[in-house]
mmCIF file of N, CA and C in Angstrom:
data_model
loop_
_atom_site.group_PDB
_atom_site.id
_atom_site.type_symbol
_atom_site.label_atom_id
_atom_site.label_comp_id
_atom_site.label_asym_id
_atom_site.label_seq_id
_atom_site.Cartn_x
_atom_site.Cartn_y
_atom_site.Cartn_z
ATOM 1 N N MET A 851 -4.113 -23.211 8.237
ATOM 2 C CA MET A 851 -3.854 -21.839 7.874
ATOM 3 C C MET A 851 -4.307 -21.291 6.563
ATOM 4 N N ASP A 852 -5.330 -20.875 6.451
ATOM 5 C CA ASP A 852 -6.140 -20.151 5.307
ATOM 6 C C ASP A 852 -4.850 -19.240 4.303
ATOM 7 N N GLU A 853 -5.685 -18.768 3.422
ATOM 8 C CA GLU A 853 -4.829 -18.136 1.995
ATOM 9 C C GLU A 853 -4.471 -16.928 2.629
ATOM 10 N N ILE A 854 -5.419 -16.043 3.422
ATOM 11 C CA ILE A 854 -5.270 -14.861 4.136
ATOM 12 C C ILE A 854 -4.120 -14.796 5.239
ATOM 13 N N ASP A 855 -4.245 -15.599 5.979
ATOM 14 C CA ASP A 855 -3.382 -15.905 6.966
ATOM 15 C C ASP A 855 -1.937 -16.312 6.320
ATOM 16 N N ALA A 856 -1.720 -17.369 5.557
ATOM 17 C CA ALA A 856 -0.539 -17.484 4.895
ATOM 18 C C ALA A 856 0.234 -16.238 4.187
ATOM 19 N N ALA A 857 -0.666 -15.107 3.472
ATOM 20 C CA ALA A 857 -0.293 -14.115 2.747
ATOM 21 C C ALA A 857 0.234 -12.905 3.805
ATOM 22 N N VAL A 858 -0.637 -13.184 5.068
ATOM 23 C CA VAL A 858 -0.081 -12.253 6.100
ATOM 24 C C VAL A 858 1.097 -12.211 6.683
ATOM 25 N N GLU A 859 1.131 -13.809 6.796
ATOM 26 C CA GLU A 859 2.687 -14.261 7.114
ATOM 27 C C GLU A 859 3.599 -13.887 6.481
ATOM 28 N N ALA A 860 3.633 -14.177 5.090
ATOM 29 C CA ALA A 860 4.419 -14.030 4.192
ATOM 30 C C ALA A 860 4.989 -12.668 3.964
ATOM 31 N N ALA A 861 4.046 -11.767 3.730
ATOM 32 C CA ALA A 861 4.173 -10.169 3.482
ATOM 33 C C ALA A 861 5.091 -9.869 4.806
ATOM 34 N N GLY A 862 4.718 -10.216 6.155
ATOM 35 C CA GLY A 862 5.466 -9.609 7.498
ATOM 36 C C GLY A 862 6.726 -10.487 7.206
ATOM 37 N N ALA A 863 7.018 -11.249 6.737
ATOM 38 C CA ALA A 863 8.188 -12.160 6.721
ATOM 39 C C ALA A 863 9.166 -11.347 5.371
ATOM 40 N N GLY A 864 8.614 -10.345 4.459
ATOM 41 C CA GLY A 864 9.264 -9.582 3.542
ATOM 42 C C GLY A 864 9.251 -10.547 2.210
ATOM 43 N N GLU A 865 8.155 -11.562 2.185
ATOM 44 C CA GLU A 865 8.272 -11.802 1.048
ATOM 45 C C GLU A 865 7.184 -11.291 -0.212
ATOM 46 N N LEU A 866 6.972 -11.523 -1.229
ATOM 47 C CA LEU A 866 6.137 -10.979 -1.769
ATOM 48 C C LEU A 866 4.779 -11.972 -2.157
ATOM 49 N N ILE A 867 3.503 -11.163 -2.211
ATOM 50 C CA ILE A 867 2.673 -11.637 -2.005
ATOM 51 C C ILE A 867 1.772 -11.270 -3.348
ATOM 52 N N VAL A 868 0.728 -12.100 -3.920
ATOM 53 C CA VAL A 868 -0.389 -11.255 -5.030
ATOM 54 C C VAL A 868 -1.714 -11.191 -4.430
ATOM 55 N N LEU A 869 -2.192 -9.953 -4.541
ATOM 56 C CA LEU A 869 -3.542 -9.585 -3.946
ATOM 57 C C LEU A 869 -4.076 -9.184 -5.068
ATOM 58 N N PRO A 870 -5.464 -9.455 -5.000
ATOM 59 C CA PRO A 870 -6.693 -8.914 -5.683
ATOM 60 C C PRO A 870 -7.067 -7.497 -5.310
ATOM 61 N N SER A 871 -7.642 -6.749 -6.374
ATOM 62 C CA SER A 871 -8.145 -5.793 -6.166
ATOM 63 C C SER A 871 -9.496 -5.928 -6.942
ATOM 64 N N ASP A 872 -10.444 -4.851 -7.087
ATOM 65 C CA ASP A 872 -11.386 -4.878 -7.503
ATOM 66 C C ASP A 872 -11.280 -4.889 -8.970
ATOM 67 N N THR A 873 -10.308 -4.428 -9.813
ATOM 68 C CA THR A 873 -9.955 -4.391 -10.876
ATOM 69 C C THR A 873 -8.744 -5.228 -11.889
ATOM 70 N N VAL A 874 -7.524 -5.332 -11.071
ATOM 71 C CA VAL A 874 -6.229 -6.141 -11.312
ATOM 72 C C VAL A 874 -5.959 -7.106 -10.262
ATOM 73 N N TYR A 875 -5.236 -7.829 -10.454
ATOM 74 C CA TYR A 875 -4.252 -8.461 -9.356
ATOM 75 C C TYR A 875 -3.014 -7.767 -9.225
ATOM 76 N N GLY A 876 -2.502 -7.592 -8.218
ATOM 77 C CA GLY A 876 -1.247 -6.788 -7.880
ATOM 78 C C GLY A 876 -0.242 -7.733 -7.039
ATOM 79 N N ILE A 877 0.923 -7.226 -7.321
ATOM 80 C CA ILE A 877 1.818 -8.049 -6.430
ATOM 81 C C ILE A 877 2.249 -6.800 -5.011
ATOM 82 N N GLY A 878 2.639 -7.245 -3.991
ATOM 83 C CA GLY A 878 3.136 -6.475 -3.031
ATOM 84 C C GLY A 878 4.032 -7.072 -1.927
ATOM 85 N N THR A 879 4.354 -6.309 -1.286
ATOM 86 C CA THR A 879 5.273 -6.742 -0.002
ATOM 87 C C THR A 879 5.127 -5.712 1.159
ATOM 88 N N ARG A 880 5.725 -5.952 2.165
ATOM 89 C CA ARG A 880 5.481 -4.909 3.461
ATOM 90 C C ARG A 880 6.556 -3.242 2.798
ATOM 91 N N PRO A 881 6.384 -2.535 3.089
ATOM 92 C CA PRO A 881 6.730 -1.170 2.501
ATOM 93 C C PRO A 881 7.712 -0.403 3.408
ATOM 94 N N ASP A 882 8.043 -1.280 4.504
ATOM 95 C CA ASP A 882 9.055 -0.788 5.507
ATOM 96 C C ASP A 882 10.247 -1.730 5.526
ATOM 97 N N ASP A 883 10.333 -2.448 4.797
ATOM 98 C CA ASP A 883 11.765 -3.458 4.647
ATOM 99 C C ASP A 883 12.229 -3.291 3.506
ATOM 100 N N PRO A 884 13.330 -2.782 3.422
ATOM 101 C CA PRO A 884 14.263 -2.364 2.426
ATOM 102 C C PRO A 884 14.495 -3.509 1.328
ATOM 103 N N ALA A 885 14.720 -4.339 1.992
ATOM 104 C CA ALA A 885 15.163 -5.901 1.114
ATOM 105 C C ALA A 885 14.022 -6.465 0.500
ATOM 106 N N ALA A 886 12.761 -6.186 1.030
ATOM 107 C CA ALA A 886 11.480 -6.877 0.528
ATOM 108 C C ALA A 886 10.908 -5.777 -0.750
ATOM 109 N N THR A 887 11.352 -4.649 -0.165
ATOM 110 C CA THR A 887 10.718 -3.760 -1.602
ATOM 111 C C THR A 887 12.003 -3.677 -2.432
ATOM 112 N N ALA A 888 13.025 -4.323 -2.339
ATOM 113 C CA ALA A 888 14.089 -4.301 -3.633
ATOM 114 C C ALA A 888 13.475 -5.575 -4.370
ATOM 115 N N ARG A 889 13.122 -6.644 -3.761
ATOM 116 C CA ARG A 889 12.745 -7.742 -4.342
ATOM 117 C C ARG A 889 11.395 -7.347 -5.208
ATOM 118 N N LEU A 890 10.443 -6.347 -4.581
ATOM 119 C CA LEU A 890 9.409 -6.171 -5.519
ATOM 120 C C LEU A 890 9.785 -5.274 -6.656
ATOM 121 N N PHE A 891 10.581 -4.336 -6.359
ATOM 122 C CA PHE A 891 11.130 -3.481 -7.571
ATOM 123 C C PHE A 891 11.510 -4.208 -8.718
ATOM 124 N N ALA A 892 12.708 -5.631 -8.349
ATOM 125 C CA ALA A 892 13.323 -6.520 -9.131
ATOM 126 C C ALA A 892 12.086 -7.319 -9.888
ATOM 127 N N ALA A 893 11.139 -7.773 -9.126
ATOM 128 C CA ALA A 893 9.944 -8.694 -9.700
ATOM 129 C C ALA A 893 9.372 -7.643 -10.538
ATOM 130 N N LYS A 894 9.353 -6.538 -10.636
ATOM 131 C CA LYS A 894 8.157 -5.745 -11.377
ATOM 132 C C LYS A 894 8.830 -5.007 -12.562
ATOM 133 N N ARG A 895 10.439 -5.447 -12.409
ATOM 134 C CA ARG A 895 11.276 -4.902 -13.256
ATOM 135 C C ARG A 895 11.194 -3.458 -13.442
ATOM 136 N N ARG A 896 10.971 -2.430 -12.265
ATOM 137 C CA ARG A 896 10.716 -0.982 -12.061
ATOM 138 C C ARG A 896 11.962 -0.179 -11.968
ATOM 139 N N PRO A 897 12.324 0.721 -12.318
ATOM 140 C CA PRO A 897 13.392 1.507 -11.744
ATOM 141 C C PRO A 897 13.373 1.798 -10.319
ATOM 142 N N LEU A 898 14.216 1.793 -9.448
ATOM 143 C CA LEU A 898 14.116 2.213 -7.962
ATOM 144 C C LEU A 898 14.102 3.625 -7.654
ATOM 145 N N ASP A 899 13.788 4.361 -8.604
ATOM 146 C CA ASP A 899 13.707 5.973 -8.253
ATOM 147 C C ASP A 899 11.847 6.030 -8.719
ATOM 148 N N LEU A 900 11.212 5.000 -9.223
ATOM 149 C CA LEU A 900 9.965 5.050 -9.165
ATOM 150 C C LEU A 900 9.284 4.643 -7.968
ATOM 151 N N GLU A 901 8.087 5.752 -7.614
ATOM 152 C CA GLU A 901 7.444 5.644 -6.384
ATOM 153 C C GLU A 901 6.222 4.742 -6.696
ATOM 154 N N LEU A 902 6.224 3.532 -5.818
ATOM 155 C CA LEU A 902 5.140 2.605 -5.759
ATOM 156 C C LEU A 902 3.814 2.958 -4.868
ATOM 157 N N PRO A 903 2.808 2.741 -5.371
ATOM 158 C CA PRO A 903 1.721 2.741 -4.272
ATOM 159 C C PRO A 903 1.796 1.728 -2.737
ATOM 160 N N VAL A 904 1.091 2.389 -1.839
ATOM 161 C CA VAL A 904 1.305 1.717 -0.621
ATOM 162 C C VAL A 904 -0.022 1.884 -0.048
ATOM 163 N N LEU A 905 -0.585 0.296 0.205
ATOM 164 C CA LEU A 905 -1.893 0.332 0.485
ATOM 165 C C LEU A 905 -2.170 0.589 1.856
ATOM 166 N N VAL A 906 -2.770 1.101 2.424
ATOM 167 C CA VAL A 906 -2.946 1.199 3.980
ATOM 168 C C VAL A 906 -4.276 0.633 4.648
ATOM 169 N N PRO A 907 -4.204 0.194 5.654
ATOM 170 C CA PRO A 907 -5.640 -0.415 6.456
ATOM 171 C C PRO A 907 -6.296 0.310 7.385
ATOM 172 N N SER A 908 -5.565 1.710 7.109
ATOM 173 C CA SER A 908 -6.677 2.431 8.300
ATOM 174 C C SER A 908 -6.122 4.139 8.097
ATOM 175 N N THR A 909 -7.209 4.744 8.581
ATOM 176 C CA THR A 909 -6.698 6.427 8.290
ATOM 177 C C THR A 909 -5.459 6.529 9.175
ATOM 178 N N THR A 910 -5.317 6.001 10.335
ATOM 179 C CA THR A 910 -4.470 6.112 11.081
ATOM 180 C C THR A 910 -3.089 5.792 10.393
ATOM 181 N N ALA A 911 -3.093 4.724 9.813
ATOM 182 C CA ALA A 911 -1.707 4.304 8.858
ATOM 183 C C ALA A 911 -1.447 5.349 7.621
ATOM 184 N N ALA A 912 -2.573 5.950 7.026
ATOM 185 C CA ALA A 912 -2.495 6.708 6.351
ATOM 186 C C ALA A 912 -1.548 8.033 6.405
ATOM 187 N N HIS A 913 -1.992 8.571 7.752
ATOM 188 C CA HIS A 913 -1.410 9.536 8.664
ATOM 189 C C HIS A 913 0.134 9.334 8.217
ATOM 190 N N GLY A 914 0.747 8.145 9.139
ATOM 191 C CA GLY A 914 1.803 7.992 9.473
ATOM 192 C C GLY A 914 2.654 7.796 8.174
ATOM 193 N N ILE A 915 2.315 7.713 6.880
ATOM 194 C CA ILE A 915 3.264 7.853 5.666
ATOM 195 C C ILE A 915 2.822 8.878 4.583
ATOM 196 N N ALA A 916 1.877 9.497 4.743
ATOM 197 C CA ALA A 916 1.568 10.505 3.905
ATOM 198 C C ALA A 916 0.771 11.656 4.481
ATOM 199 N N GLU A 917 0.702 13.120 3.773
ATOM 200 C CA GLU A 917 0.540 14.372 3.673
ATOM 201 C C GLU A 917 -0.952 14.002 3.746
ATOM 202 N N VAL A 918 -1.741 14.334 4.738
ATOM 203 C CA VAL A 918 -3.127 14.262 4.577
ATOM 204 C C VAL A 918 -3.527 15.318 4.827
ATOM 205 N N ASP A 919 -4.088 16.088 4.147
ATOM 206 C CA ASP A 919 -4.810 17.180 3.913
ATOM 207 C C ASP A 919 -6.092 17.267 4.765
ATOM 208 N N ASP A 920 -6.996 18.514 4.881
ATOM 209 C CA ASP A 920 -8.595 18.271 5.461
ATOM 210 C C ASP A 920 -9.379 17.539 4.292
ATOM 211 N N ARG A 921 -9.180 17.838 3.209
ATOM 212 C CA ARG A 921 -9.956 17.480 1.917
ATOM 213 C C ARG A 921 -9.885 15.948 2.033
ATOM 214 N N ALA A 922 -8.745 15.441 2.176
ATOM 215 C CA ALA A 922 -8.598 13.856 2.339
ATOM 216 C C ALA A 922 -8.883 13.162 3.245
ATOM 217 N N ARG A 923 -8.800 13.979 4.294
ATOM 218 C CA ARG A 923 -9.339 13.278 5.919
ATOM 219 C C ARG A 923 -10.599 13.060 5.705
ATOM 220 N N ARG A 924 -11.519 14.242 4.942
ATOM 221 C CA ARG A 924 -12.697 14.309 4.960
ATOM 222 C C ARG A 924 -13.481 13.024 4.142
ATOM 223 N N LEU A 925 -12.708 12.812 3.427
ATOM 224 C CA LEU A 925 -13.118 11.750 1.816
ATOM 225 C C LEU A 925 -12.676 9.871 2.826
ATOM 226 N N MET A 926 -11.534 10.213 3.554
ATOM 227 C CA MET A 926 -11.295 8.978 4.285
ATOM 228 C C MET A 926 -12.577 8.397 5.465
ATOM 229 N N HIS A 927 -12.776 9.642 6.075
ATOM 230 C CA HIS A 927 -13.514 9.491 7.417
ATOM 231 C C HIS A 927 -15.165 8.808 6.748
ATOM 232 N N ALA A 928 -15.296 9.563 5.703
ATOM 233 C CA ALA A 928 -16.782 9.350 4.688
ATOM 234 C C ALA A 928 -16.494 7.940 3.940
ATOM 235 N N PHE A 929 -15.603 7.671 3.685
ATOM 236 C CA PHE A 929 -15.791 6.560 2.505
ATOM 237 C C PHE A 929 -15.082 4.837 3.060
ATOM 238 N N TRP A 930 -14.413 5.429 3.986
ATOM 239 C CA TRP A 930 -13.153 4.208 4.148
ATOM 240 C C TRP A 930 -13.918 3.284 5.461
ATOM 241 N N PRO A 931 -13.958 1.988 5.475
ATOM 242 C CA PRO A 931 -13.362 1.309 4.468
ATOM 243 C C PRO A 931 -14.266 1.327 3.302
ATOM 244 N N GLY A 932 -13.876 0.960 2.208
ATOM 245 C CA GLY A 932 -14.464 1.382 0.974
ATOM 246 C C GLY A 932 -13.741 1.241 -0.385
ATOM 247 N N ALA A 933 -14.404 1.376 -1.557
ATOM 248 C CA ALA A 933 -13.437 1.078 -2.652
ATOM 249 C C ALA A 933 -13.254 2.475 -3.098
ATOM 250 N N LEU A 934 -12.329 3.255 -2.120
ATOM 251 C CA LEU A 934 -12.232 4.734 -2.872
ATOM 252 C C LEU A 934 -10.561 4.668 -2.610
ATOM 253 N N THR A 935 -9.784 5.425 -3.814
ATOM 254 C CA THR A 935 -8.158 5.162 -3.698
ATOM 255 C C THR A 935 -7.776 6.953 -3.546
ATOM 256 N N ILE A 936 -7.124 7.262 -2.665
ATOM 257 C CA ILE A 936 -6.672 8.508 -2.596
ATOM 258 C C ILE A 936 -5.365 8.619 -2.864
ATOM 259 N N VAL A 937 -4.776 9.087 -3.642
ATOM 260 C CA VAL A 937 -3.245 9.439 -3.913
ATOM 261 C C VAL A 937 -2.813 10.526 -3.043
ATOM 262 N N LEU A 938 -1.851 10.531 -2.384
ATOM 263 C CA LEU A 938 -1.323 11.679 -1.598
ATOM 264 C C LEU A 938 0.249 11.574 -1.681
ATOM 265 N N PRO A 939 0.857 12.810 -1.260
ATOM 266 C CA PRO A 939 2.168 12.629 -1.369
ATOM 267 C C PRO A 939 2.885 12.036 -0.073
ATOM 268 N N ARG A 940 3.956 11.446 -0.083
ATOM 269 C CA ARG A 940 4.354 10.705 0.900
ATOM 270 C C ARG A 940 5.081 11.445 1.707
ATOM 271 N N THR A 941 5.431 11.223 3.168
ATOM 272 C CA THR A 941 5.795 11.795 4.260
ATOM 273 C C THR A 941 7.588 11.563 3.969
ATOM 274 N N ASN A 942 8.529 12.162 4.756
ATOM 275 C CA ASN A 942 10.070 11.851 4.549
ATOM 276 C C ASN A 942 10.256 10.635 5.553
#
């Protein structure tokens, strides 16, 4: 098993993983598992009322967790996949 497969398996199990970006390394886990996100908040020593970023693999996934307006939709379709970060409000 290579490192990417191991990270996918670990994140899927709710473990914390380290992931590189183009500027820094981050620590993450699956956002839909409350126990996993609690471990992330504890590891980062963040208050529980802080909102952490969620990385998404596709425009479809973004629509599932964020309020995507027309402007964001156009940017996603023009530049994703790619090095473009879009900050959007989360859905309930």
